[in-house]
Amino acid sequence: KYFYSCSIVIDDGYPSTATHEDYGKACALKKASTNFPPKIEYMLTTQAQELVRRMQDGMSPENALNMSNPMKLPAHLKPDKNLQPPKARLTQQALKGLKKDTETLSLVRDLRQIDSASIQGNAKIKAHKAKERKEARRAIGKLTASEIAKDIQQEERDKKQWQAEEQSRMAGYEFTEFDGTNPQPSLLSLVT
């Protein structure tokens, strides 16, 4: 089982600002021991140092933790156990989409049967003429291409919506020191 042991050492001058020499004396994080691999150890130590710095700047421990970890807590870790997960709602638009999908799949199935059907008793003789089979394959191609185009458009709309939600979520965080060049993923979901 993995462990990470550390302590926070508070300077004697903290938080005295009587003289400029005492101003901003830092709390220090001292790592005692761990058995994590070096890269994960470095990541945890860096996150813990940032957490200590935020608390030193006057942030509450909960806010400091939330700022250092923009991931949402899993539902089972939230303090209010009475929260129910959101139920999936079948809207009229969702039902229409499901109906359209089943109709499309049925049409493709029927067209494939035209292309592959053979006369009973002789698998080498096709039930439909070459022209009918070619038209069925062409119809499948057109139908598939139009469905792919619709799916791409929907994915683009979903991506734009996600980006807007992500931008509004990230608006609450201040990244004055962090420019995004070396992101540090959080292990909160793994260790809690």
JSON list of C-alpha atoms in Angstrom, two decimals:
[
{"chain": "A", "resi": 1, "resn": "LYS", "atom": "CA", "xyz": [0.00, 0.00, 0.00]},
{"chain": "A", "resi": 2, "resn": "TYR", "atom": "CA", "xyz": [1.31, 3.44, -0.91]},
{"chain": "A", "resi": 3, "resn": "PHE", "atom": "CA", "xyz": [1.90, 6.20, 1.63]},
{"chain": "A", "resi": 4, "resn": "TYR", "atom": "CA", "xyz": [3.05, 9.82, 1.62]},
{"chain": "A", "resi": 5, "resn": "SER", "atom": "CA", "xyz": [4.10, 11.40, 4.89]},
{"chain": "A", "resi": 6, "resn": "CYS", "atom": "CA", "xyz": [4.95, 15.10, 5.26]},
{"chain": "A", "resi": 7, "resn": "SER", "atom": "CA", "xyz": [4.78, 17.94, 7.75]},
{"chain": "A", "resi": 8, "resn": "ILE", "atom": "CA", "xyz": [4.22, 21.69, 7.52]},
{"chain": "A", "resi": 9, "resn": "VAL", "atom": "CA", "xyz": [6.79, 23.79, 9.38]},
{"chain": "A", "resi": 10, "resn": "ILE", "atom": "CA", "xyz": [5.59, 27.28, 10.30]},
{"chain": "A", "resi": 11, "resn": "ASP", "atom": "CA", "xyz": [8.27, 29.95, 10.57]},
{"chain": "A", "resi": 12, "resn": "ASP", "atom": "CA", "xyz": [8.51, 31.83, 13.90]},
{"chain": "A", "resi": 13, "resn": "GLY", "atom": "CA", "xyz": [8.01, 35.13, 12.11]},
{"chain": "A", "resi": 14, "resn": "TYR", "atom": "CA", "xyz": [4.81, 34.05, 10.37]},
{"chain": "A", "resi": 15, "resn": "PRO", "atom": "CA", "xyz": [2.57, 36.01, 9.80]},
{"chain": "A", "resi": 16, "resn": "SER", "atom": "CA", "xyz": [4.30, 39.04, 11.38]},
{"chain": "A", "resi": 17, "resn": "THR", "atom": "CA", "xyz": [4.64, 42.00, 9.05]},
{"chain": "A", "resi": 18, "resn": "ALA", "atom": "CA", "xyz": [6.13, 44.41, 11.63]},
{"chain": "A", "resi": 19, "resn": "THR", "atom": "CA", "xyz": [9.29, 44.79, 9.56]},
{"chain": "A", "resi": 20, "resn": "HIS", "atom": "CA", "xyz": [9.99, 44.21, 5.91]},
{"chain": "A", "resi": 21, "resn": "GLU", "atom": "CA", "xyz": [12.42, 41.41, 6.83]},
{"chain": "A", "resi": 22, "resn": "ASP", "atom": "CA", "xyz": [9.59, 39.42, 8.40]},
{"chain": "A", "resi": 23, "resn": "TYR", "atom": "CA", "xyz": [7.12, 40.06, 5.61]},
{"chain": "A", "resi": 24, "resn": "GLY", "atom": "CA", "xyz": [6.05, 36.92, 3.78]},
{"chain": "A", "resi": 25, "resn": "LYS", "atom": "CA", "xyz": [8.06, 34.40, 5.75]},
{"chain": "A", "resi": 26, "resn": "ALA", "atom": "CA", "xyz": [6.90, 31.14, 4.35]},
{"chain": "A", "resi": 27, "resn": "CYS", "atom": "CA", "xyz": [5.48, 28.01, 5.78]},
{"chain": "A", "resi": 28, "resn": "ALA", "atom": "CA", "xyz": [7.56, 25.11, 4.52]},
{"chain": "A", "resi": 29, "resn": "LEU", "atom": "CA", "xyz": [6.53, 21.62, 3.52]},
{"chain": "A", "resi": 30, "resn": "LYS", "atom": "CA", "xyz": [8.93, 18.93, 4.74]},
{"chain": "A", "resi": 31, "resn": "LYS", "atom": "CA", "xyz": [8.55, 15.52, 3.13]},
{"chain": "A", "resi": 32, "resn": "ALA", "atom": "CA", "xyz": [9.20, 12.77, 5.68]},
{"chain": "A", "resi": 33, "resn": "SER", "atom": "CA", "xyz": [8.83, 9.56, 3.67]},
{"chain": "A", "resi": 34, "resn": "THR", "atom": "CA", "xyz": [6.97, 7.97, 0.80]},
{"chain": "A", "resi": 35, "resn": "ASN", "atom": "CA", "xyz": [7.02, 4.86, -1.32]},
{"chain": "A", "resi": 36, "resn": "PHE", "atom": "CA", "xyz": [5.53, 6.44, -4.44]},
{"chain": "A", "resi": 37, "resn": "PRO", "atom": "CA", "xyz": [7.57, 6.40, -7.66]},
{"chain": "A", "resi": 38, "resn": "PRO", "atom": "CA", "xyz": [9.71, 9.55, -8.07]},
{"chain": "A", "resi": 39, "resn": "LYS", "atom": "CA", "xyz": [7.49, 11.23, -10.68]},
{"chain": "A", "resi": 40, "resn": "ILE", "atom": "CA", "xyz": [4.34, 10.82, -8.60]},
{"chain": "A", "resi": 41, "resn": "GLU", "atom": "CA", "xyz": [6.25, 11.85, -5.48]},
{"chain": "A", "resi": 42, "resn": "TYR", "atom": "CA", "xyz": [7.37, 15.05, -7.24]},
{"chain": "A", "resi": 43, "resn": "MET", "atom": "CA", "xyz": [3.81, 15.74, -8.41]},
{"chain": "A", "resi": 44, "resn": "LEU", "atom": "CA", "xyz": [2.35, 15.22, -4.92]},
{"chain": "A", "resi": 45, "resn": "THR", "atom": "CA", "xyz": [5.04, 17.37, -3.30]},
{"chain": "A", "resi": 46, "resn": "THR", "atom": "CA", "xyz": [4.47, 20.18, -5.81]},
{"chain": "A", "resi": 47, "resn": "GLN", "atom": "CA", "xyz": [0.72, 20.07, -5.24]},
{"chain": "A", "resi": 48, "resn": "ALA", "atom": "CA", "xyz": [1.17, 20.04, -1.47]},
{"chain": "A", "resi": 49, "resn": "GLN", "atom": "CA", "xyz": [3.56, 23.02, -1.61]},
{"chain": "A", "resi": 50, "resn": "GLU", "atom": "CA", "xyz": [1.03, 24.96, -3.67]},
{"chain": "A", "resi": 51, "resn": "LEU", "atom": "CA", "xyz": [-1.72, 24.01, -1.20]},
{"chain": "A", "resi": 52, "resn": "VAL", "atom": "CA", "xyz": [0.41, 25.27, 1.71]},
{"chain": "A", "resi": 53, "resn": "ARG", "atom": "CA", "xyz": [1.19, 28.50, -0.16]},
{"chain": "A", "resi": 54, "resn": "ARG", "atom": "CA", "xyz": [-2.51, 29.17, -0.79]},
{"chain": "A", "resi": 55, "resn": "MET", "atom": "CA", "xyz": [-3.40, 28.55, 2.84]},
{"chain": "A", "resi": 56, "resn": "GLN", "atom": "CA", "xyz": [-0.53, 30.83, 3.88]},
{"chain": "A", "resi": 57, "resn": "ASP", "atom": "CA", "xyz": [-2.02, 33.55, 1.68]},
{"chain": "A", "resi": 58, "resn": "GLY", "atom": "CA", "xyz": [-5.22, 33.34, 3.74]},
{"chain": "A", "resi": 59, "resn": "MET", "atom": "CA", "xyz": [-7.32, 30.85, 1.81]},
{"chain": "A", "resi": 60, "resn": "SER", "atom": "CA", "xyz": [-9.42, 28.34, 3.74]},
{"chain": "A", "resi": 61, "resn": "PRO", "atom": "CA", "xyz": [-8.20, 24.73, 3.48]},
{"chain": "A", "resi": 62, "resn": "GLU", "atom": "CA", "xyz": [-11.34, 23.71, 1.52]},
{"chain": "A", "resi": 63, "resn": "ASN", "atom": "CA", "xyz": [-10.94, 26.54, -1.00]},
{"chain": "A", "resi": 64, "resn": "ALA", "atom": "CA", "xyz": [-7.21, 25.89, -1.32]},
{"chain": "A", "resi": 65, "resn": "LEU", "atom": "CA", "xyz": [-7.89, 22.23, -2.06]},
{"chain": "A", "resi": 66, "resn": "ASN", "atom": "CA", "xyz": [-10.59, 23.10, -4.60]},
{"chain": "A", "resi": 67, "resn": "MET", "atom": "CA", "xyz": [-8.27, 25.59, -6.31]},
{"chain": "A", "resi": 68, "resn": "SER", "atom": "CA", "xyz": [-5.44, 23.06, -6.54]},
{"chain": "A", "resi": 69, "resn": "ASN", "atom": "CA", "xyz": [-7.79, 20.40, -7.84]},
{"chain": "A", "resi": 70, "resn": "PRO", "atom": "CA", "xyz": [-10.28, 21.62, -10.45]},
{"chain": "A", "resi": 71, "resn": "MET", "atom": "CA", "xyz": [-11.68, 18.10, -10.78]},
{"chain": "A", "resi": 72, "resn": "LYS", "atom": "CA", "xyz": [-15.11, 17.60, -9.27]},
{"chain": "A", "resi": 73, "resn": "LEU", "atom": "CA", "xyz": [-15.30, 15.27, -6.33]},
{"chain": "A", "resi": 74, "resn": "PRO", "atom": "CA", "xyz": [-16.89, 11.90, -7.02]},
{"chain": "A", "resi": 75, "resn": "ALA", "atom": "CA", "xyz": [-20.52, 11.72, -5.89]},
{"chain": "A", "resi": 76, "resn": "HIS", "atom": "CA", "xyz": [-19.73, 9.31, -3.05]},
{"chain": "A", "resi": 77, "resn": "LEU", "atom": "CA", "xyz": [-17.25, 11.80, -1.53]},
{"chain": "A", "resi": 78, "resn": "LYS", "atom": "CA", "xyz": [-19.58, 14.79, -1.45]},
{"chain": "A", "resi": 79, "resn": "PRO", "atom": "CA", "xyz": [-20.59, 15.87, 2.05]},
{"chain": "A", "resi": 80, "resn": "ASP", "atom": "CA", "xyz": [-24.34, 15.75, 1.38]},
{"chain": "A", "resi": 81, "resn": "LYS", "atom": "CA", "xyz": [-25.31, 12.10, 0.99]},
{"chain": "A", "resi": 82, "resn": "ASN", "atom": "CA", "xyz": [-28.94, 12.99, 0.16]},
{"chain": "A", "resi": 83, "resn": "LEU", "atom": "CA", "xyz": [-28.00, 14.29, -3.28]},
{"chain": "A", "resi": 84, "resn": "GLN", "atom": "CA", "xyz": [-29.43, 12.12, -6.01]},
{"chain": "A", "resi": 85, "resn": "PRO", "atom": "CA", "xyz": [-27.63, 11.84, -9.33]},
{"chain": "A", "resi": 86, "resn": "PRO", "atom": "CA", "xyz": [-29.42, 13.68, -12.11]},
{"chain": "A", "resi": 87, "resn": "LYS", "atom": "CA", "xyz": [-31.89, 11.46, -13.90]},
{"chain": "A", "resi": 88, "resn": "ALA", "atom": "CA", "xyz": [-31.71, 11.17, -17.66]},
{"chain": "A", "resi": 89, "resn": "ARG", "atom": "CA", "xyz": [-34.63, 12.96, -19.20]},
{"chain": "A", "resi": 90, "resn": "LEU", "atom": "CA", "xyz": [-36.13, 11.81, -22.44]},
{"chain": "A", "resi": 91, "resn": "THR", "atom": "CA", "xyz": [-36.93, 15.06, -24.15]},
{"chain": "A", "resi": 92, "resn": "GLN", "atom": "CA", "xyz": [-38.95, 15.31, -27.32]},
{"chain": "A", "resi": 93, "resn": "GLN", "atom": "CA", "xyz": [-35.77, 16.02, -29.25]},
{"chain": "A", "resi": 94, "resn": "ALA", "atom": "CA", "xyz": [-34.06, 12.91, -27.83]},
{"chain": "A", "resi": 95, "resn": "LEU", "atom": "CA", "xyz": [-37.05, 10.74, -28.70]},
{"chain": "A", "resi": 96, "resn": "LYS", "atom": "CA", "xyz": [-37.17, 12.13, -32.24]},
{"chain": "A", "resi": 97, "resn": "GLY", "atom": "CA", "xyz": [-33.46, 11.40, -32.58]},
{"chain": "A", "resi": 98, "resn": "LEU", "atom": "CA", "xyz": [-33.96, 7.80, -31.41]},
{"chain": "A", "resi": 99, "resn": "LYS", "atom": "CA", "xyz": [-36.87, 7.33, -33.79]},
{"chain": "A", "resi": 100, "resn": "LYS", "atom": "CA", "xyz": [-34.82, 8.72, -36.70]},
{"chain": "A", "resi": 101, "resn": "ASP", "atom": "CA", "xyz": [-31.91, 6.43, -35.83]},
{"chain": "A", "resi": 102, "resn": "THR", "atom": "CA", "xyz": [-34.10, 3.31, -35.77]},
{"chain": "A", "resi": 103, "resn": "GLU", "atom": "CA", "xyz": [-35.71, 4.28, -39.07]},
{"chain": "A", "resi": 104, "resn": "THR", "atom": "CA", "xyz": [-32.29, 4.81, -40.64]},
{"chain": "A", "resi": 105, "resn": "LEU", "atom": "CA", "xyz": [-30.98, 1.49, -39.35]},
{"chain": "A", "resi": 106, "resn": "SER", "atom": "CA", "xyz": [-34.08, -0.31, -40.63]},
{"chain": "A", "resi": 107, "resn": "LEU", "atom": "CA", "xyz": [-33.65, 1.26, -44.07]},
{"chain": "A", "resi": 108, "resn": "VAL", "atom": "CA", "xyz": [-29.97, 0.28, -44.21]},
{"chain": "A", "resi": 109, "resn": "ARG", "atom": "CA", "xyz": [-30.87, -3.28, -43.15]},
{"chain": "A", "resi": 110, "resn": "ASP", "atom": "CA", "xyz": [-33.47, -3.52, -45.93]},
{"chain": "A", "resi": 111, "resn": "LEU", "atom": "CA", "xyz": [-31.03, -2.15, -48.51]},
{"chain": "A", "resi": 112, "resn": "ARG", "atom": "CA", "xyz": [-28.36, -4.63, -47.43]},
{"chain": "A", "resi": 113, "resn": "GLN", "atom": "CA", "xyz": [-30.84, -7.46, -47.81]},
{"chain": "A", "resi": 114, "resn": "ILE", "atom": "CA", "xyz": [-31.49, -6.33, -51.38]},
{"chain": "A", "resi": 115, "resn": "ASP", "atom": "CA", "xyz": [-27.76, -6.36, -52.05]},
{"chain": "A", "resi": 116, "resn": "SER", "atom": "CA", "xyz": [-27.12, -9.78, -50.52]},
{"chain": "A", "resi": 117, "resn": "ALA", "atom": "CA", "xyz": [-30.35, -11.75, -51.07]},
{"chain": "A", "resi": 118, "resn": "SER", "atom": "CA", "xyz": [-30.08, -14.90, -53.14]},
{"chain": "A", "resi": 119, "resn": "ILE", "atom": "CA", "xyz": [-32.58, -17.33, -54.56]},
{"chain": "A", "resi": 120, "resn": "GLN", "atom": "CA", "xyz": [-33.54, -20.07, -52.13]},
{"chain": "A", "resi": 121, "resn": "GLY", "atom": "CA", "xyz": [-31.77, -23.30, -52.91]},
{"chain": "A", "resi": 122, "resn": "ASN", "atom": "CA", "xyz": [-28.98, -21.68, -54.94]},
{"chain": "A", "resi": 123, "resn": "ALA", "atom": "CA", "xyz": [-26.73, -19.25, -53.10]},
{"chain": "A", "resi": 124, "resn": "LYS", "atom": "CA", "xyz": [-24.86, -18.25, -56.27]},
{"chain": "A", "resi": 125, "resn": "ILE", "atom": "CA", "xyz": [-27.89, -16.73, -57.99]},
{"chain": "A", "resi": 126, "resn": "LYS", "atom": "CA", "xyz": [-28.87, -13.33, -56.64]},
{"chain": "A", "resi": 127, "resn": "ALA", "atom": "CA", "xyz": [-32.53, -12.51, -56.00]},
{"chain": "A", "resi": 128, "resn": "HIS", "atom": "CA", "xyz": [-32.20, -8.98, -57.43]},
{"chain": "A", "resi": 129, "resn": "LYS", "atom": "CA", "xyz": [-30.71, -7.74, -60.66]},
{"chain": "A", "resi": 130, "resn": "ALA", "atom": "CA", "xyz": [-27.27, -6.10, -60.73]},
{"chain": "A", "resi": 131, "resn": "LYS", "atom": "CA", "xyz": [-28.80, -2.64, -61.28]},
{"chain": "A", "resi": 132, "resn": "GLU", "atom": "CA", "xyz": [-31.06, -2.98, -58.21]},
{"chain": "A", "resi": 133, "resn": "ARG", "atom": "CA", "xyz": [-28.14, -4.16, -56.06]},
{"chain": "A", "resi": 134, "resn": "LYS", "atom": "CA", "xyz": [-25.96, -1.29, -57.30]},
{"chain": "A", "resi": 135, "resn": "GLU", "atom": "CA", "xyz": [-28.71, 1.23, -56.51]},
{"chain": "A", "resi": 136, "resn": "ALA", "atom": "CA", "xyz": [-29.10, -0.30, -53.03]},
{"chain": "A", "resi": 137, "resn": "ARG", "atom": "CA", "xyz": [-25.34, 0.01, -52.37]},
{"chain": "A", "resi": 138, "resn": "ARG", "atom": "CA", "xyz": [-25.39, 3.60, -53.64]},
{"chain": "A", "resi": 139, "resn": "ALA", "atom": "CA", "xyz": [-28.37, 4.43, -51.40]},
{"chain": "A", "resi": 140, "resn": "ILE", "atom": "CA", "xyz": [-26.55, 2.93, -48.40]},
{"chain": "A", "resi": 141, "resn": "GLY", "atom": "CA", "xyz": [-23.50, 5.07, -49.20]},
{"chain": "A", "resi": 142, "resn": "LYS", "atom": "CA", "xyz": [-25.56, 8.27, -49.48]},
{"chain": "A", "resi": 143, "resn": "LEU", "atom": "CA", "xyz": [-27.51, 7.50, -46.33]},
{"chain": "A", "resi": 144, "resn": "THR", "atom": "CA", "xyz": [-24.35, 6.71, -44.41]},
{"chain": "A", "resi": 145, "resn": "ALA", "atom": "CA", "xyz": [-22.63, 9.88, -45.63]},
{"chain": "A", "resi": 146, "resn": "SER", "atom": "CA", "xyz": [-25.58, 12.07, -44.61]},
{"chain": "A", "resi": 147, "resn": "GLU", "atom": "CA", "xyz": [-25.75, 10.43, -41.17]},
{"chain": "A", "resi": 148, "resn": "ILE", "atom": "CA", "xyz": [-22.01, 10.91, -40.68]},
{"chain": "A", "resi": 149, "resn": "ALA", "atom": "CA", "xyz": [-22.36, 14.60, -41.61]},
{"chain": "A", "resi": 150, "resn": "LYS", "atom": "CA", "xyz": [-25.20, 15.01, -39.09]},
{"chain": "A", "resi": 151, "resn": "ASP", "atom": "CA", "xyz": [-23.16, 13.26, -36.40]},
{"chain": "A", "resi": 152, "resn": "ILE", "atom": "CA", "xyz": [-20.16, 15.53, -37.06]},
{"chain": "A", "resi": 153, "resn": "GLN", "atom": "CA", "xyz": [-22.39, 18.62, -36.81]},
{"chain": "A", "resi": 154, "resn": "GLN", "atom": "CA", "xyz": [-23.83, 17.36, -33.50]},
{"chain": "A", "resi": 155, "resn": "GLU", "atom": "CA", "xyz": [-20.34, 16.63, -32.16]},
{"chain": "A", "resi": 156, "resn": "GLU", "atom": "CA", "xyz": [-19.27, 20.18, -33.09]},
{"chain": "A", "resi": 157, "resn": "ARG", "atom": "CA", "xyz": [-22.29, 21.63, -31.25]},
{"chain": "A", "resi": 158, "resn": "ASP", "atom": "CA", "xyz": [-21.54, 19.46, -28.23]},
{"chain": "A", "resi": 159, "resn": "LYS", "atom": "CA", "xyz": [-17.86, 20.47, -28.34]},
{"chain": "A", "resi": 160, "resn": "LYS", "atom": "CA", "xyz": [-18.75, 24.18, -28.44]},
{"chain": "A", "resi": 161, "resn": "GLN", "atom": "CA", "xyz": [-21.16, 23.73, -25.54]},
{"chain": "A", "resi": 162, "resn": "TRP", "atom": "CA", "xyz": [-18.52, 21.83, -23.55]},
{"chain": "A", "resi": 163, "resn": "GLN", "atom": "CA", "xyz": [-15.92, 24.53, -24.26]},
{"chain": "A", "resi": 164, "resn": "ALA", "atom": "CA", "xyz": [-18.32, 27.24, -23.08]},
{"chain": "A", "resi": 165, "resn": "GLU", "atom": "CA", "xyz": [-19.04, 25.27, -19.88]},
{"chain": "A", "resi": 166, "resn": "GLU", "atom": "CA", "xyz": [-15.34, 24.64, -19.33]},
{"chain": "A", "resi": 167, "resn": "GLN", "atom": "CA", "xyz": [-14.50, 28.30, -19.87]},
{"chain": "A", "resi": 168, "resn": "SER", "atom": "CA", "xyz": [-17.16, 29.41, -17.38]},
{"chain": "A", "resi": 169, "resn": "ARG", "atom": "CA", "xyz": [-15.95, 26.79, -14.87]},
{"chain": "A", "resi": 170, "resn": "MET", "atom": "CA", "xyz": [-12.33, 27.86, -15.24]},
{"chain": "A", "resi": 171, "resn": "ALA", "atom": "CA", "xyz": [-13.24, 31.55, -14.90]},
{"chain": "A", "resi": 172, "resn": "GLY", "atom": "CA", "xyz": [-13.29, 31.08, -11.12]},
{"chain": "A", "resi": 173, "resn": "TYR", "atom": "CA", "xyz": [-9.62, 30.05, -11.05]},
{"chain": "A", "resi": 174, "resn": "GLU", "atom": "CA", "xyz": [-6.72, 32.45, -11.24]},
{"chain": "A", "resi": 175, "resn": "PHE", "atom": "CA", "xyz": [-3.72, 31.17, -13.12]},
{"chain": "A", "resi": 176, "resn": "THR", "atom": "CA", "xyz": [-1.30, 34.05, -12.75]},
{"chain": "A", "resi": 177, "resn": "GLU", "atom": "CA", "xyz": [1.69, 31.78, -12.07]},
{"chain": "A", "resi": 178, "resn": "PHE", "atom": "CA", "xyz": [0.64, 28.84, -14.20]},
{"chain": "A", "resi": 179, "resn": "ASP", "atom": "CA", "xyz": [0.78, 29.27, -17.96]},
{"chain": "A", "resi": 180, "resn": "GLY", "atom": "CA", "xyz": [-0.32, 25.74, -18.90]},
{"chain": "A", "resi": 181, "resn": "THR", "atom": "CA", "xyz": [3.02, 24.49, -20.20]},
{"chain": "A", "resi": 182, "resn": "ASN", "atom": "CA", "xyz": [3.54, 21.83, -17.54]},
{"chain": "A", "resi": 183, "resn": "PRO", "atom": "CA", "xyz": [0.18, 20.61, -16.22]},
{"chain": "A", "resi": 184, "resn": "GLN", "atom": "CA", "xyz": [0.15, 18.55, -13.04]},
{"chain": "A", "resi": 185, "resn": "PRO", "atom": "CA", "xyz": [-2.75, 16.08, -12.93]},
{"chain": "A", "resi": 186, "resn": "SER", "atom": "CA", "xyz": [-4.43, 15.56, -9.60]},
{"chain": "A", "resi": 187, "resn": "LEU", "atom": "CA", "xyz": [-4.45, 12.27, -7.76]},
{"chain": "A", "resi": 188, "resn": "LEU", "atom": "CA", "xyz": [-7.27, 13.28, -5.41]},
{"chain": "A", "resi": 189, "resn": "SER", "atom": "CA", "xyz": [-9.70, 10.81, -6.96]},
{"chain": "A", "resi": 190, "resn": "LEU", "atom": "CA", "xyz": [-7.19, 7.98, -6.55]},
{"chain": "A", "resi": 191, "resn": "VAL", "atom": "CA", "xyz": [-6.24, 8.58, -2.95]},
{"chain": "A", "resi": 192, "resn": "THR", "atom": "CA", "xyz": [-9.63, 9.40, -1.43]}
]
